[in-house]
PDB file of C-alpha atoms in Angstrom:
ATOM      1  CA  MET A   1     -23.270 -78.615  74.968  1.00 58.00           C
ATOM      2  CA  PHE A   2     -22.369 -82.178  74.554  1.00 66.00           C
ATOM      3  CA  GLU A   3     -21.027 -81.666  71.012  1.00 79.00           C
ATOM      4  CA  LEU A   4     -19.205 -78.609  71.780  1.00 81.00           C
ATOM      5  CA  LYS A   5     -16.988 -80.751  74.404  1.00 81.00           C
ATOM      6  CA  LYS A   6     -16.321 -83.385  71.834  1.00 82.00           C
ATOM      7  CA  ILE A   7     -15.247 -80.736  69.455  1.00 82.00           C
ATOM      8  CA  GLN A   8     -12.799 -79.303  71.929  1.00 83.00           C
ATOM      9  CA  GLU A   9     -11.387 -82.879  72.851  1.00 83.00           C
ATOM     10  CA  PHE A  10     -10.852 -83.525  69.131  1.00 84.00           C
ATOM     11  CA  PRO A  11      -6.944 -84.275  68.733  1.00 88.00           C
ATOM     12  CA  ILE A  12      -4.594 -81.798  67.191  1.00 88.00           C
ATOM     13  CA  LYS A  13      -3.206 -84.749  65.422  1.00 91.00           C
ATOM     14  CA  LYS A  14      -6.503 -85.533  63.483  1.00 88.00           C
ATOM     15  CA  CYS A  15      -6.831 -81.179  62.885  1.00 91.00           C
ATOM     16  CA  LYS A  16      -3.062 -81.740  61.337  1.00 92.00           C
ATOM     17  CA  ASN A  17      -3.875 -84.624  58.769  1.00 92.00           C
ATOM     18  CA  PHE A  18      -7.166 -82.911  57.859  1.00 93.00           C
ATOM     19  CA  GLY A  19      -5.018 -79.715  57.132  1.00 94.00           C
ATOM     20  CA  TYR A  20      -2.429 -81.605  55.167  1.00 95.00           C
ATOM     21  CA  THR A  21      -4.821 -83.618  53.143  1.00 95.00           C
ATOM     22  CA  PHE A  22      -6.319 -80.607  52.061  1.00 94.00           C
ATOM     23  CA  SER A  23      -3.416 -78.529  51.213  1.00 95.00           C
ATOM     24  CA  VAL A  24      -2.475 -81.334  48.836  1.00 95.00           C
ATOM     25  CA  LEU A  25      -6.057 -81.881  47.461  1.00 95.00           C
ATOM     26  CA  PHE A  26      -5.606 -78.205  46.545  1.00 94.00           C
ATOM     27  CA  VAL A  27      -2.154 -78.457  45.194  1.00 95.00           C
ATOM     28  CA  LEU A  28      -3.274 -81.157  43.188  1.00 95.00           C
ATOM     29  CA  ILE A  29      -6.457 -79.284  41.895  1.00 93.00           C
ATOM     30  CA  THR A  30      -3.805 -76.347  41.200  1.00 94.00           C
ATOM     31  CA  LEU A  31      -1.817 -78.341  39.035  1.00 93.00           C
ATOM     32  CA  TYR A  32      -4.894 -79.862  37.011  1.00 92.00           C
ATOM     33  CA  PHE A  33      -6.315 -76.262  36.396  1.00 90.00           C
ATOM     34  CA  PHE A  34      -2.448 -75.357  35.656  1.00 90.00           C
ATOM     35  CA  PHE A  35      -1.811 -77.460  32.958  1.00 90.00           C
ATOM     36  CA  GLN A  36      -5.504 -77.039  31.292  1.00 90.00           C
ATOM     37  CA  ASN A  37      -4.420 -73.562  31.544  1.00 83.00           C
ATOM     38  CA  ILE A  38      -7.321 -72.235  33.289  1.00 85.00           C
ATOM     39  CA  ILE A  39      -6.825 -69.136  35.294  1.00 86.00           C
ATOM     40  CA  LEU A  40      -8.126 -70.736  38.399  1.00 87.00           C
ATOM     41  CA  PHE A  41      -5.450 -72.442  39.641  1.00 86.00           C
ATOM     42  CA  PHE A  42      -3.779 -69.039  41.428  1.00 89.00           C
ATOM     43  CA  TYR A  43      -7.127 -69.524  43.690  1.00 92.00           C
ATOM     44  CA  PHE A  44      -6.908 -73.195  44.330  1.00 91.00           C
ATOM     45  CA  PHE A  45      -3.064 -72.583  45.071  1.00 92.00           C
ATOM     46  CA  SER A  46      -3.756 -69.995  47.606  1.00 93.00           C
ATOM     47  CA  ILE A  47      -6.534 -72.071  48.898  1.00 93.00           C
ATOM     48  CA  SER A  48      -3.502 -74.433  49.199  1.00 95.00           C
ATOM     49  CA  ILE A  49      -1.143 -72.082  50.676  1.00 95.00           C
ATOM     50  CA  PHE A  50      -4.009 -71.153  53.295  1.00 94.00           C
ATOM     51  CA  PHE A  51      -4.691 -74.695  54.554  1.00 92.00           C
ATOM     52  CA  PHE A  52      -0.781 -75.381  54.837  1.00 94.00           C
ATOM     53  CA  LEU A  53       0.212 -72.335  57.190  1.00 95.00           C
ATOM     54  CA  LEU A  54      -3.150 -72.615  59.244  1.00 93.00           C
ATOM     55  CA  THR A  55      -2.292 -76.281  59.727  1.00 93.00           C
ATOM     56  CA  TYR A  56       1.422 -75.615  60.688  1.00 93.00           C
ATOM     57  CA  TYR A  57       0.722 -72.443  62.937  1.00 94.00           C
ATOM     58  CA  PHE A  58      -2.656 -72.807  64.048  1.00 92.00           C
ATOM     59  CA  PRO A  59      -3.935 -76.316  63.913  1.00 91.00           C
ATOM     60  CA  THR A  60      -6.369 -75.823  66.805  1.00 90.00           C
ATOM     61  CA  TYR A  61      -8.575 -73.378  64.144  1.00 92.00           C
ATOM     62  CA  LEU A  62      -9.247 -76.552  62.051  1.00 90.00           C
ATOM     63  CA  ARG A  63     -10.562 -78.445  64.898  1.00 90.00           C
ATOM     64  CA  LEU A  64     -14.430 -77.738  64.018  1.00 88.00           C
ATOM     65  CA  PHE A  65     -14.080 -78.653  60.297  1.00 90.00           C
ATOM     66  CA  ALA A  66     -11.986 -81.858  60.884  1.00 90.00           C
ATOM     67  CA  PHE A  67     -14.438 -82.694  63.544  1.00 91.00           C
ATOM     68  CA  TYR A  68     -17.498 -82.277  60.972  1.00 92.00           C
ATOM     69  CA  TRP A  69     -15.530 -84.006  58.214  1.00 92.00           C
ATOM     70  CA  GLU A  70     -14.483 -87.168  60.347  1.00 92.00           C
ATOM     71  CA  ARG A  71     -17.927 -87.299  61.143  1.00 92.00           C
ATOM     72  CA  LEU A  72     -19.410 -87.109  57.521  1.00 95.00           C
ATOM     73  CA  GLY A  73     -16.630 -90.102  56.741  1.00 94.00           C
ATOM     74  CA  ILE A  74     -18.364 -91.986  59.767  1.00 95.00           C
ATOM     75  CA  LEU A  75     -21.763 -91.347  57.950  1.00 96.00           C
ATOM     76  CA  LEU A  76     -20.745 -92.104  54.456  1.00 96.00           C
ATOM     77  CA  GLY A  77     -19.471 -95.320  55.846  1.00 96.00           C
ATOM     78  CA  LYS A  78     -22.242 -96.358  57.519  1.00 96.00           C
ATOM     79  CA  ILE A  79     -24.545 -95.741  54.078  1.00 96.00           C
ATOM     80  CA  PHE A  80     -21.712 -97.094  51.616  1.00 96.00           C
ATOM     81  CA  SER A  81     -20.717-100.280  53.374  1.00 97.00           C
ATOM     82  CA  PRO A  82     -23.844-102.402  52.953  1.00 96.00           C
ATOM     83  CA  ILE A  83     -24.100-100.913  49.894  1.00 97.00           C
ATOM     84  CA  ILE A  84     -20.495-102.161  48.818  1.00 97.00           C
ATOM     85  CA  LEU A  85     -20.990-105.710  50.642  1.00 96.00           C
ATOM     86  CA  VAL A  86     -24.109-106.116  48.839  1.00 97.00           C
ATOM     87  CA  LEU A  87     -22.668-105.707  45.570  1.00 97.00           C
ATOM     88  CA  VAL A  88     -19.646-107.810  46.304  1.00 96.00           C
ATOM     89  CA  TYR A  89     -21.894-110.509  47.064  1.00 96.00           C
ATOM     90  CA  ILE A  90     -23.990-110.611  43.918  1.00 96.00           C
ATOM     91  CA  ILE A  91     -20.959-110.112  42.083  1.00 97.00           C
ATOM     92  CA  THR A  92     -18.544-112.965  43.404  1.00 96.00           C
ATOM     93  CA  ILE A  93     -20.493-115.548  45.669  1.00 95.00           C
ATOM     94  CA  LEU A  94     -24.106-115.639  43.973  1.00 96.00           C
ATOM     95  CA  PRO A  95     -22.745-116.798  40.523  1.00 96.00           C
ATOM     96  CA  ILE A  96     -20.658-118.936  41.656  1.00 94.00           C
ATOM     97  CA  ASN A  97     -23.365-120.674  44.110  1.00 93.00           C
ATOM     98  CA  LEU A  98     -25.758-120.686  41.176  1.00 95.00           C
ATOM     99  CA  ILE A  99     -22.904-122.500  38.678  1.00 95.00           C
ATOM    100  CA  LEU A 100     -22.536-125.094  41.787  1.00 92.00           C
ATOM    101  CA  ARG A 101     -25.983-125.910  41.687  1.00 91.00           C
ATOM    102  CA  ILE A 102     -26.581-125.862  38.142  1.00 94.00           C
ATOM    103  CA  LEU A 103     -23.592-128.357  37.630  1.00 92.00           C
ATOM    104  CA  THR A 104     -24.650-130.427  40.964  1.00 87.00           C
ATOM    105  CA  ILE A 105     -21.051-129.962  42.360  1.00 88.00           C
ATOM    106  CA  ASP A 106     -20.853-130.666  46.124  1.00 85.00           C
ATOM    107  CA  LEU A 107     -17.961-128.999  47.705  1.00 86.00           C
ATOM    108  CA  LEU A 108     -18.571-130.090  51.015  1.00 83.00           C
ATOM    109  CA  ASN A 109     -19.608-133.605  50.323  1.00 77.00           C
ATOM    110  CA  ARG A 110     -23.233-133.094  52.072  1.00 80.00           C
ATOM    111  CA  ARG A 111     -25.110-135.792  49.932  1.00 81.00           C
ATOM    112  CA  ILE A 112     -26.574-138.580  51.620  1.00 82.00           C
ATOM    113  CA  SER A 113     -25.937-141.877  49.624  1.00 80.00           C
ATOM    114  CA  SER A 114     -27.741-145.149  50.930  1.00 83.00           C
ATOM    115  CA  LYS A 115     -24.534-147.306  49.119  1.00 83.00           C
ATOM    116  CA  THR A 116     -21.861-145.683  51.706  1.00 82.00           C
ATOM    117  CA  LYS A 117     -22.051-147.530  54.763  1.00 82.00           C
ATOM    118  CA  SER A 118     -19.673-144.792  56.528  1.00 82.00           C
ATOM    119  CA  TYR A 119     -18.722-141.195  55.874  1.00 80.00           C
ATOM    120  CA  TRP A 120     -15.463-141.285  58.204  1.00 83.00           C
ATOM    121  CA  ILE A 121     -12.617-139.980  56.360  1.00 79.00           C
ATOM    122  CA  GLU A 122      -9.288-142.137  56.978  1.00 80.00           C
ATOM    123  CA  ARG A 123      -6.563-139.467  57.813  1.00 78.00           C
ATOM    124  CA  LEU A 124      -3.444-140.939  55.777  1.00 78.00           C
ATOM    125  CA  ASP A 125      -0.797-138.692  57.148  1.00 76.00           C
ATOM    126  CA  GLU A 126       0.919-139.782  60.556  1.00 74.00           C
ATOM    127  CA  LYS A 127      -0.331-139.461  64.015  1.00 74.00           C
ATOM    128  CA  ILE A 128       0.675-136.053  65.867  1.00 74.00           C
ATOM    129  CA  ASP A 129       2.385-136.426  69.510  1.00 73.00           C
ATOM    130  CA  PHE A 130       1.652-133.859  71.384  1.00 79.00           C
ATOM    131  CA  ARG A 131       4.375-134.532  74.062  1.00 80.00           C
ATOM    132  CA  ASN A 132       7.233-132.493  71.982  1.00 75.00           C
ATOM    133  CA  GLN A 133       5.493-129.549  70.905  1.00 73.00           C
ATOM    134  CA  TYR A 134       8.051-127.285  71.209  1.00 70.00           C
TER     135      TYR A 134
END
């Protein structure tokens, strides 16, 4: 019951986007089969025209499909986002960290030395006047 209410309240604009996207997708598949000289292009072209006409004249009929298509996208995002983030971490940040540790490069100057008296860094630029900010 709760799911049915969500489907009925699904926006028409998203239904139209779903229909136009699939009609373009089937046109691209049609072009592929057309240039490969495979007879299947006629069927995909028919499906593309069907999606386009359905989207243009009766977009509310696509509510169910568009709703579940969006839910599938959210589910796939929850599955693949952590995998992609882990891969980005492993490919970029981890090797840089290992190289910096092997070469003992301290980018943040965190090493403590008994020779230095103070870790205060003197400013070389001018002081900022906060009276005339604008």
